[in-house]
Short mmCIF file of C-alpha atoms in Angstrom, two decimals:
data_model
loop_
_atom_site.label_atom_id
_atom_site.label_comp_id
_atom_site.label_asym_id
_atom_site.label_seq_id
_atom_site.Cartn_x
_atom_site.Cartn_y
_atom_site.Cartn_z
CA MET A 1 47.50 224.96 110.66
CA ALA A 2 45.22 224.84 113.69
CA LEU A 3 42.29 225.83 111.48
CA PHE A 4 43.35 223.25 108.89
CA VAL A 5 43.34 220.46 111.49
CA ILE A 6 39.98 221.54 112.94
CA ALA A 7 38.38 221.93 109.50
CA SER A 8 39.78 218.54 108.39
CA CYS A 9 38.04 216.84 111.29
CA GLN A 10 34.77 218.60 110.54
CA LEU A 11 35.10 217.68 106.86
CA MET A 12 35.63 214.02 107.76
CA VAL A 13 32.61 213.97 110.10
CA VAL A 14 30.27 215.83 107.74
CA LEU A 15 31.58 214.08 104.64
CA ASP A 16 30.67 210.74 106.18
CA ILE A 17 26.99 211.65 106.13
CA THR A 18 26.93 211.87 102.32
CA ILE A 19 29.91 209.78 101.21
CA VAL A 20 27.78 206.78 102.16
CA ASN A 21 24.81 208.19 100.19
CA ILE A 22 26.48 207.60 96.86
CA ALA A 23 27.06 203.97 97.84
CA LEU A 24 23.47 203.36 98.97
CA PRO A 25 22.33 201.47 95.83
CA HIS A 26 25.35 199.15 96.18
CA ILE A 27 24.87 198.72 99.93
CA GLN A 28 21.19 197.96 99.29
CA SER A 29 21.95 195.12 96.87
CA SER A 30 24.93 193.84 98.88
CA LEU A 31 23.26 193.68 102.31
CA ASP A 32 19.57 193.31 101.28
CA PHE A 33 18.04 196.61 102.48
CA SER A 34 14.60 197.78 101.31
CA THR A 35 14.33 201.33 99.93
CA THR A 36 12.67 202.69 103.08
CA SER A 37 14.89 200.79 105.54
CA LEU A 38 17.91 201.98 103.56
CA SER A 39 17.53 205.39 105.19
CA TRP A 40 18.71 203.79 108.47
CA VAL A 41 22.23 203.65 106.99
CA VAL A 42 22.11 207.45 107.20
CA ASN A 43 19.95 207.73 110.32
CA ALA A 44 21.94 205.28 112.47
CA TYR A 45 24.84 207.70 112.14
CA THR A 46 23.02 211.00 112.39
CA LEU A 47 20.80 210.00 115.33
CA THR A 48 23.64 208.98 117.63
CA PHE A 49 25.63 211.93 116.31
CA GLY A 50 22.85 214.42 116.99
CA GLY A 51 21.68 212.82 120.21
CA LEU A 52 25.12 212.78 121.87
CA LEU A 53 26.56 216.04 120.50
CA LEU A 54 25.55 217.91 123.63
CA LEU A 55 27.31 215.35 125.81
CA GLY A 56 30.38 215.66 123.56
CA GLY A 57 30.37 219.44 123.93
CA ARG A 58 30.09 219.14 127.71
CA ALA A 59 32.94 216.60 127.79
CA GLY A 60 35.22 219.08 126.03
CA ASP A 61 34.36 221.81 128.55
CA ILE A 62 35.04 219.56 131.56
CA LEU A 63 37.93 217.32 130.43
CA GLY A 64 39.78 219.61 128.03
CA ARG A 65 38.82 220.10 124.39
CA ARG A 66 41.99 218.86 122.73
CA ARG A 67 42.00 215.61 124.72
CA VAL A 68 38.33 214.94 123.97
CA PHE A 69 38.82 215.92 120.31
CA VAL A 70 41.55 213.28 119.85
CA PHE A 71 39.48 210.58 121.59
CA GLY A 72 36.46 211.30 119.39
CA VAL A 73 38.51 211.08 116.20
CA LEU A 74 40.07 207.75 117.30
CA LEU A 75 36.64 206.29 118.08
CA PHE A 76 35.40 207.47 114.67
CA VAL A 77 38.36 205.75 112.99
CA LEU A 78 37.68 202.45 114.80
CA ALA A 79 33.97 202.50 113.90
CA SER A 80 34.81 203.23 110.25
CA LEU A 81 37.09 200.22 110.17
CA LEU A 82 34.40 197.97 111.65
CA GLY A 83 31.79 199.27 109.21
CA GLY A 84 34.01 198.58 106.23
CA PHE A 85 34.23 194.93 107.27
CA ALA A 86 30.46 194.55 107.98
CA GLN A 87 28.95 191.33 106.59
CA ASN A 88 25.27 192.03 107.21
CA SER A 89 22.91 194.95 107.75
CA GLY A 90 23.00 194.71 111.55
CA GLN A 91 26.79 194.97 111.70
CA LEU A 92 26.79 197.95 109.34
CA LEU A 93 24.12 199.81 111.30
CA GLY A 94 25.96 199.13 114.58
CA ALA A 95 29.20 200.51 113.13
CA ARG A 96 27.38 203.55 111.75
CA ALA A 97 25.89 204.22 115.20
CA LEU A 98 29.37 203.97 116.77
CA GLN A 99 30.66 206.38 114.12
CA GLY A 100 27.98 208.79 115.27
CA VAL A 101 29.25 208.54 118.85
CA GLY A 102 32.79 209.38 117.72
CA GLY A 103 31.54 212.27 115.60
CA ALA A 104 29.44 213.57 118.49
CA ILE A 105 32.55 213.75 120.66
CA ALA A 106 34.84 215.34 118.04
CA SER A 107 32.56 217.76 116.17
CA PRO A 108 31.31 220.14 118.91
CA THR A 109 34.80 220.20 120.38
CA SER A 110 36.25 221.28 117.04
CA LEU A 111 33.77 224.17 116.77
CA ALA A 112 34.48 225.23 120.35
CA LEU A 113 38.23 225.13 119.61
CA ILE A 114 37.69 227.85 117.00
CA SER A 115 36.14 230.09 119.65
CA THR A 116 39.12 229.61 121.97
CA THR A 117 41.83 229.73 119.27
CA PHE A 118 40.78 232.81 117.25
CA ARG A 119 40.09 236.33 118.53
CA GLU A 120 36.52 237.64 118.25
CA GLY A 121 36.02 239.91 115.25
CA PRO A 122 37.24 239.57 111.63
CA GLU A 123 39.71 236.78 112.48
CA ARG A 124 37.07 234.59 114.07
CA ASN A 125 34.55 235.53 111.34
CA ARG A 126 36.94 234.19 108.69
CA ALA A 127 37.55 231.03 110.71
CA PHE A 128 33.81 230.48 111.10
CA GLY A 129 33.43 231.12 107.36
CA VAL A 130 35.88 228.32 106.57
CA PHE A 131 34.25 226.03 109.12
CA ALA A 132 30.74 226.74 107.79
CA ALA A 133 31.85 226.24 104.17
CA VAL A 134 33.37 222.88 105.11
CA SER A 135 30.24 221.90 107.06
CA ALA A 136 27.90 222.76 104.18
CA GLY A 137 30.13 221.87 101.24
CA GLY A 138 31.45 218.67 102.78
CA GLY A 139 28.25 216.93 101.74
CA ALA A 140 28.91 217.48 98.05
CA ILE A 141 32.60 216.60 98.42
CA GLY A 142 31.49 213.38 100.09
CA LEU A 143 29.33 212.48 97.12
CA LEU A 144 32.25 212.98 94.73
CA ALA A 145 34.68 211.04 96.91
CA GLY A 146 32.11 208.31 97.39
CA GLY A 147 31.55 208.06 93.66
CA MET A 148 35.26 207.65 93.00
CA LEU A 149 35.69 205.02 95.71
CA VAL A 150 32.64 202.98 94.69
CA GLU A 151 33.53 203.19 90.98
CA TRP A 152 37.21 202.30 91.33
CA LEU A 153 37.14 200.05 94.41
CA ASN A 154 33.84 199.12 96.14
CA TRP A 155 31.34 200.54 98.62
CA ARG A 156 33.35 199.43 101.67
CA TRP A 157 36.02 202.01 100.92
CA VAL A 158 33.64 204.88 101.67
CA LEU A 159 34.22 203.79 105.29
CA PHE A 160 37.83 202.62 105.09
CA VAL A 161 38.93 206.04 103.76
CA ASN A 162 38.30 207.61 107.17
CA VAL A 163 41.06 205.56 108.79
CA PRO A 164 44.17 207.28 107.30
CA ILE A 165 42.51 210.72 107.44
CA GLY A 166 41.59 210.32 111.10
CA LEU A 167 45.03 209.05 112.08
CA LEU A 168 46.71 212.03 110.41
CA ILE A 169 44.41 214.40 112.33
CA VAL A 170 45.29 212.66 115.61
CA LEU A 171 49.03 212.99 114.89
CA ALA A 172 48.77 216.69 113.95
CA THR A 173 46.52 217.80 116.81
CA PRO A 174 49.07 217.91 119.68
CA ARG A 175 51.48 219.89 117.50
CA TYR A 176 49.16 222.65 116.31
CA ILE A 177 46.31 222.90 118.85
CA ARG A 178 46.81 223.90 122.47
CA GLU A 179 44.77 222.39 125.26
CA SER A 180 41.86 224.48 126.54
CA GLU A 181 41.16 225.43 130.10
CA ARG A 182 39.05 222.90 131.99
CA HIS A 183 35.81 223.99 133.62
CA PRO A 184 34.39 222.11 136.61
CA GLY A 185 31.14 220.26 136.05
CA ARG A 186 29.40 216.92 135.80
CA PHE A 187 27.96 214.83 132.97
CA ASP A 188 24.21 214.72 132.38
CA ILE A 189 24.04 211.07 131.30
CA ALA A 190 20.27 210.79 131.87
CA GLY A 191 19.65 213.80 129.62
CA ALA A 192 21.87 212.40 126.86
CA LEU A 193 20.22 208.97 126.94
CA THR A 194 16.63 210.24 127.00
CA SER A 195 17.21 212.76 124.21
CA THR A 196 18.80 210.12 121.97
CA ALA A 197 16.21 207.44 122.77
CA GLY A 198 13.34 209.85 122.19
CA MET A 199 14.63 210.88 118.76
CA VAL A 200 15.27 207.25 117.76
CA LEU A 201 11.66 206.37 118.62
CA LEU A 202 10.33 209.40 116.75
CA VAL A 203 12.35 208.70 113.59
CA TYR A 204 11.49 204.99 113.75
CA GLY A 205 7.81 205.90 113.95
CA PHE A 206 7.97 207.90 110.71
CA ILE A 207 9.95 205.24 108.84
CA ARG A 208 7.64 202.49 110.13
CA ALA A 209 4.65 204.54 108.95
CA ALA A 210 6.14 204.63 105.44
CA GLN A 211 6.41 200.84 105.43
CA GLU A 212 3.34 199.68 107.38
CA GLY A 213 0.96 202.65 107.48
CA TRP A 214 -0.16 205.12 110.12
CA ARG A 215 -2.57 202.69 111.82
CA ASP A 216 0.11 200.08 112.50
CA ALA A 217 0.32 199.29 116.23
CA LEU A 218 4.12 199.53 116.36
CA THR A 219 4.03 202.87 114.53
CA LEU A 220 1.62 204.32 117.09
CA ALA A 221 3.60 202.80 119.97
CA SER A 222 6.80 204.42 118.66
CA PHE A 223 5.21 207.86 118.53
CA ALA A 224 3.71 207.43 122.00
CA GLY A 225 7.04 206.27 123.40
CA ALA A 226 8.80 209.24 121.79
CA VAL A 227 6.41 211.68 123.45
CA VAL A 228 6.91 210.08 126.88
CA VAL A 229 10.72 209.87 126.63
CA LEU A 230 11.16 213.40 125.23
CA ALA A 231 8.88 214.77 127.97
CA ALA A 232 11.08 212.99 130.51
CA PHE A 233 14.12 214.61 128.86
CA VAL A 234 12.66 218.09 129.33
CA LEU A 235 11.86 217.37 133.01
CA ILE A 236 15.38 216.04 133.60
CA GLU A 237 16.91 219.15 132.02
CA ARG A 238 14.73 221.50 134.06
CA ARG A 239 15.71 219.84 137.34
CA SER A 240 19.38 219.15 136.61
CA ARG A 241 21.95 221.45 138.21
CA GLN A 242 24.19 221.07 135.14
CA PRO A 243 21.92 220.04 132.25
CA ILE A 244 23.28 218.78 128.96
CA THR A 245 20.91 221.24 127.27
CA PRO A 246 21.01 224.55 129.15
CA LEU A 247 17.40 225.62 128.59
CA HIS A 248 18.24 229.23 129.38
CA MET A 249 20.01 229.42 126.01
CA PHE A 250 16.59 229.39 124.38
CA ALA A 251 15.65 232.54 126.31
CA ASP A 252 17.63 234.57 123.76
CA ARG A 253 15.22 234.88 120.81
CA ASN A 254 18.01 235.08 118.24
CA ARG A 255 19.64 231.89 119.45
CA ALA A 256 16.30 230.06 119.72
CA GLY A 257 15.38 231.23 116.22
CA THR A 258 18.77 230.09 114.93
CA TYR A 259 18.21 226.59 116.28
CA GLY A 260 14.75 226.48 114.70
CA ILE A 261 16.11 227.58 111.32
CA MET A 262 18.91 225.01 111.46
CA LEU A 263 16.39 222.28 112.30
CA CYS A 264 14.37 223.06 109.16
CA LEU A 265 17.29 223.59 106.79
CA ALA A 266 19.06 220.41 107.88
CA ALA A 267 15.93 218.43 107.01
CA ALA A 268 15.98 219.98 103.54
CA ILE A 269 19.67 219.42 102.77
CA PHE A 270 19.67 215.82 104.03
CA GLY A 271 16.64 215.09 101.87
CA MET A 272 18.09 216.81 98.81
CA PHE A 273 21.27 214.72 98.88
CA PHE A 274 19.48 211.45 99.74
CA PHE A 275 16.80 211.58 97.05
CA LEU A 276 18.84 213.21 94.29
CA THR A 277 21.48 210.50 94.74
CA LEU A 278 18.84 207.83 94.14
CA PHE A 279 17.33 209.77 91.24
CA VAL A 280 20.50 210.40 89.23
CA GLN A 281 21.70 206.81 89.61
CA ASN A 282 18.45 204.88 89.27
CA VAL A 283 16.50 207.09 86.83
CA LEU A 284 19.14 209.04 84.92
CA GLY A 285 21.44 206.01 84.89
CA PHE A 286 24.56 207.76 86.22
CA SER A 287 27.46 205.64 87.46
CA PRO A 288 28.64 206.30 91.04
CA LEU A 289 31.54 208.42 89.75
CA ALA A 290 29.29 210.38 87.39
CA ALA A 291 26.82 210.94 90.22
CA GLY A 292 29.61 212.25 92.44
CA LEU A 293 30.80 214.61 89.70
CA ALA A 294 27.22 215.78 89.21
CA PHE A 295 27.22 217.14 92.78
CA LEU A 296 30.65 218.79 92.56
CA PRO A 297 29.22 222.25 91.64
CA VAL A 298 27.36 222.24 94.95
CA SER A 299 30.61 222.66 96.91
CA ALA A 300 31.80 225.56 94.75
CA VAL A 301 28.52 227.46 95.02
CA ILE A 302 28.24 226.84 98.77
CA ALA A 303 31.75 228.27 99.15
CA VAL A 304 30.66 231.35 97.14
CA GLY A 305 27.60 231.84 99.35
CA ALA A 306 29.65 231.37 102.53
CA GLY A 307 32.29 233.83 101.27
CA LEU A 308 29.70 236.49 100.48
CA ALA A 309 28.05 236.08 103.86
CA SER A 310 31.28 236.17 105.90
CA ARG A 311 32.47 239.29 104.00
CA PHE A 312 29.31 241.37 104.36
CA LEU A 313 28.04 240.15 107.75
CA PRO A 314 29.71 243.03 109.64
CA VAL A 315 27.92 245.50 107.33
CA TYR A 316 24.41 244.08 107.09
CA GLY A 317 24.25 241.60 109.95
CA PRO A 318 23.13 237.97 109.69
CA LYS A 319 19.37 238.45 109.24
CA PRO A 320 19.33 239.38 105.51
CA PHE A 321 21.47 236.34 104.71
CA MET A 322 19.23 234.07 106.79
CA VAL A 323 16.08 235.27 105.02
CA VAL A 324 17.48 235.36 101.47
CA GLY A 325 19.34 232.08 101.94
CA ALA A 326 16.19 230.23 103.03
CA ILE A 327 14.19 231.74 100.15
CA LEU A 328 16.82 230.62 97.62
CA ALA A 329 16.84 227.12 99.13
CA ALA A 330 13.03 226.97 98.91
CA ALA A 331 13.12 228.11 95.28
CA GLY A 332 15.65 225.43 94.37
CA LEU A 333 13.63 222.67 96.03
CA ALA A 334 10.38 223.89 94.45
CA TRP A 335 12.11 223.72 91.07
CA LEU A 336 13.23 220.14 91.79
CA THR A 337 9.61 219.05 92.31
CA LEU A 338 9.19 219.37 88.52
CA THR A 339 11.55 216.46 87.80
CA ASP A 340 10.08 213.46 86.00
CA VAL A 341 11.32 210.40 84.09
CA HIS A 342 12.07 212.58 81.05
CA SER A 343 14.23 215.04 83.01
CA THR A 344 17.91 215.56 82.26
CA TYR A 345 20.73 216.59 84.56
CA ALA A 346 21.53 219.84 82.74
CA GLY A 347 17.91 220.79 82.16
CA SER A 348 16.24 219.78 85.42
CA VAL A 349 18.78 219.07 88.18
CA LEU A 350 21.80 221.36 87.88
CA GLY A 351 19.99 224.72 87.96
CA PRO A 352 17.84 224.12 91.05
CA MET A 353 20.76 222.44 92.81
CA LEU A 354 22.92 225.56 92.36
CA VAL A 355 20.18 227.92 93.56
CA PHE A 356 19.69 225.74 96.63
CA SER A 357 23.46 225.61 97.31
CA LEU A 358 23.91 229.39 97.13
CA GLY A 359 21.23 229.83 99.76
CA MET A 360 22.75 227.18 102.01
CA GLY A 361 26.18 228.79 101.83
CA MET A 362 24.71 232.06 103.09
CA GLU A 363 22.80 230.31 105.82
CA PHE A 364 25.49 228.25 107.51
CA VAL A 365 27.89 231.14 108.20
CA SER A 366 25.10 233.31 109.59
CA LEU A 367 23.66 230.53 111.76
CA THR A 368 27.05 229.56 113.19
CA LEU A 369 27.91 233.11 114.21
CA MET A 370 24.48 233.81 115.68
CA ALA A 371 24.38 230.58 117.70
CA LEU A 372 27.70 231.35 119.44
CA SER A 373 27.14 235.07 119.91
CA ASN A 374 27.14 236.28 123.55
CA VAL A 375 27.92 232.84 125.00
CA SER A 376 30.14 232.65 128.09
CA PRO A 377 33.39 230.61 127.70
CA PRO A 378 32.30 227.76 130.04
CA GLU A 379 29.22 227.16 127.84
CA THR A 380 30.86 227.48 124.42
CA GLY A 381 31.01 223.71 124.04
CA ALA A 382 27.36 223.30 125.00
CA ALA A 383 26.27 226.07 122.60
CA SER A 384 28.24 224.65 119.67
CA GLY A 385 27.03 221.16 120.50
CA LEU A 386 23.43 222.37 120.54
CA LEU A 387 23.83 223.93 117.09
CA ASN A 388 25.33 220.74 115.67
CA ALA A 389 22.69 218.68 117.45
CA THR A 390 19.84 220.62 115.85
CA GLN A 391 21.52 220.10 112.47
CA GLN A 392 21.86 216.33 112.87
CA VAL A 393 18.54 215.77 114.66
CA GLY A 394 16.80 217.99 112.13
CA GLY A 395 18.42 216.02 109.32
CA SER A 396 17.42 212.66 110.80
CA LEU A 397 13.89 213.68 111.71
CA GLY A 398 13.40 215.55 108.44
CA LEU A 399 14.71 212.65 106.37
CA SER A 400 12.34 210.26 108.15
CA ILE A 401 9.40 212.58 107.37
CA LEU A 402 10.53 212.87 103.74
CA VAL A 403 10.89 209.08 103.52
CA THR A 404 7.31 208.80 104.75
CA MET A 405 6.17 211.21 102.02
CA PHE A 406 8.24 209.27 99.50
CA GLY A 407 6.76 205.95 100.62
CA THR A 408 3.17 207.16 100.46
CA ALA A 409 3.55 208.79 97.03
CA SER A 410 5.48 205.90 95.51
CA THR A 411 2.92 203.39 96.84
CA ASN A 412 0.11 205.39 95.25
CA GLU A 413 2.03 205.55 91.98
CA ALA A 414 2.73 201.81 92.14
CA ASP A 415 -1.02 201.16 92.32
CA LYS A 416 -1.27 202.92 88.95
CA GLN A 417 1.82 201.41 87.31
CA ILE A 418 1.57 197.75 88.34
CA PRO A 419 -1.65 196.97 86.37
CA ASP A 420 -0.07 198.49 83.26
CA PHE A 421 3.07 196.43 83.81
CA LEU A 422 1.10 193.20 84.28
CA ARG A 423 -0.74 193.78 81.00
CA GLN A 424 2.54 193.98 79.09
CA ALA A 425 4.79 191.65 81.12
CA THR A 426 6.21 188.42 79.78
CA PRO A 427 5.72 185.22 81.84
CA SER A 428 9.30 185.45 83.17
CA GLU A 429 8.75 189.10 84.19
CA ARG A 430 5.52 188.16 85.96
CA LEU A 431 7.31 185.38 87.85
CA ARG A 432 10.12 187.74 88.90
CA PHE A 433 7.55 190.28 90.11
CA GLU A 434 5.78 187.62 92.21
CA GLN A 435 9.11 186.64 93.79
CA THR A 436 10.53 190.11 94.48
CA GLY A 437 7.58 192.52 94.36
CA GLN A 438 9.73 194.83 92.20
CA VAL A 439 8.74 196.06 88.73
CA PRO A 440 11.38 196.71 86.03
CA LYS A 441 12.04 199.91 84.08
CA PRO A 442 10.32 202.10 82.91
CA TRP A 443 7.59 201.44 85.49
CA SER A 444 10.05 201.51 88.41
CA ASP A 445 11.32 204.90 87.24
CA GLU A 446 7.80 206.33 87.31
CA ILE A 447 7.27 205.02 90.85
CA LEU A 448 10.60 206.35 92.16
CA THR A 449 10.17 209.75 90.51
CA ALA A 450 6.70 210.24 91.95
CA GLY A 451 8.04 209.56 95.44
CA VAL A 452 11.05 211.84 94.98
CA SER A 453 8.90 214.74 93.74
CA ALA A 454 6.60 214.41 96.77
CA ALA A 455 9.61 214.42 99.11
CA PHE A 456 10.91 217.63 97.52
CA ILE A 457 7.55 219.33 98.09
CA MET A 458 7.86 218.64 101.81
CA ALA A 459 11.51 219.74 101.82
CA ALA A 460 10.52 223.05 100.19
CA ILE A 461 7.95 223.56 102.95
CA PHE A 462 10.70 223.11 105.57
CA THR A 463 12.76 225.89 103.98
CA VAL A 464 9.76 228.22 103.78
CA VAL A 465 9.26 227.74 107.52
CA ALA A 466 12.96 228.58 108.02
CA ALA A 467 12.53 231.82 106.04
CA LEU A 468 9.52 232.81 108.15
CA ILE A 469 11.42 232.17 111.40
CA ALA A 470 14.33 234.31 110.16
CA LEU A 471 11.97 237.10 109.11
CA VAL A 472 9.85 237.19 112.26
CA VAL A 473 12.12 236.02 115.10
CA ILE A 474 15.68 237.20 114.34
CA GLN A 475 16.57 240.70 115.52
CA VAL A 476 20.00 242.23 114.84
CA ARG A 477 21.05 244.82 117.41
CA PRO A 478 23.71 247.51 116.91
CA SER A 479 25.84 245.75 119.52
CA ASP A 480 25.78 242.56 117.40
CA LEU A 481 27.16 244.45 114.40
CA GLU A 482 29.83 246.00 116.63
CA ARG A 483 30.98 242.55 117.78
CA LEU A 484 31.15 241.30 114.17
CA LYS A 485 33.43 244.23 113.34
CA GLY A 486 35.74 243.34 116.24
CA GLY A 487 34.35 245.75 118.85
CA PRO A 488 33.67 244.77 122.47
CA GLY A 489 29.87 244.63 122.28
CA PRO A 490 27.91 243.54 125.37
CA GLY A 491 29.07 240.94 127.82
CA PRO A 492 28.15 237.24 127.52
CA MET A 493 24.60 236.30 128.35
#
């Protein structure tokens, strides 16, 4: 039951990244977002989530993980309620950012609770397997749930649904999860603020570049500001007695490599869900429910990959699963680059999506175990928070880069399609184009598909980089295999 409560919280937090994806076309029309600015509905959540995860992990270490866990879930519930009632884009983005704060408090604490609740060895391996399957498969479950809610109710219910789930988690937590030991320490507020602000500026720079070009003054200012603020973050962490990001964790090559792999893979999986959701609804014409059902096989295959990895990790170690998983993900994304306006779901989307999902299932179990290997108990929260932070920051930063690729490619395609449209357009269609700047089908499908294909090329490159890091950096020692089998292994580093 403790694992069920912890996994339910993680499912709610992860699910909320993609459950909103399926509603994006409806949110766009309801609250007047452009296609490029629409990504902020995802990024407002993931940036605050990723930027404050380390502070959330530290809070659990200092104040007690169960107490902090409950507070984070309650804050997440409140933000979900506010977002469901949003009447304009600003209110929605504010609520999504507040959701990210709640998730940042709850999520690293839930992962750390696994480390303190389950004994190291097969028992903890199975628990991590469940947690990793929920973390990776929750995205696909979110798309299905979002499709059902949007189809049967409306887009606001993709936020309202968190309220009863979160309240049930809060009620069950004191009964099934014991409070952890507190560790003395202080909060690194300056580190948390500079890391979050730096990533916001960096992501904004990429999204601004997609809209206004790389020579735009505000685009360049955003990138310059990001460099300055992130440099200040590194200096703060180096001088802090209790930094929010313990830089010595990167001294272990396996852990540093794990964070690098997670950064790349998160960019790929965020992009896959974001752009495929737009493609199947806008080009293939799927309803929200049909789009959600289209992603359902992803969860099943991720669970298969996670099960295989958790079963054979003690035998082969995590490295083979990291390498093969990244290669499978790259193959699936490369296959998706072949999609065009004549593609079908069964012929062009399902196959590559399943190959990608199998690789991701292998990856998440291996990465979770490697990131928390040889970590002392007082730093378990920080280590788990850092892993989650690289996932969310990688997803936000990667999605902004992919949106830039999408914007550039779709603009180039529009330059080809608009003259053809104007030659064939009726007077009413010309007038509508002058008012909105949007072209109708089939020209809009060509423009969207060109952008999506370009984004998948970049996503495939991210996964290739992840495979190279796994191949070159990761080293599995005999003591690591001994710990996975339940042996003592070496002491914490």
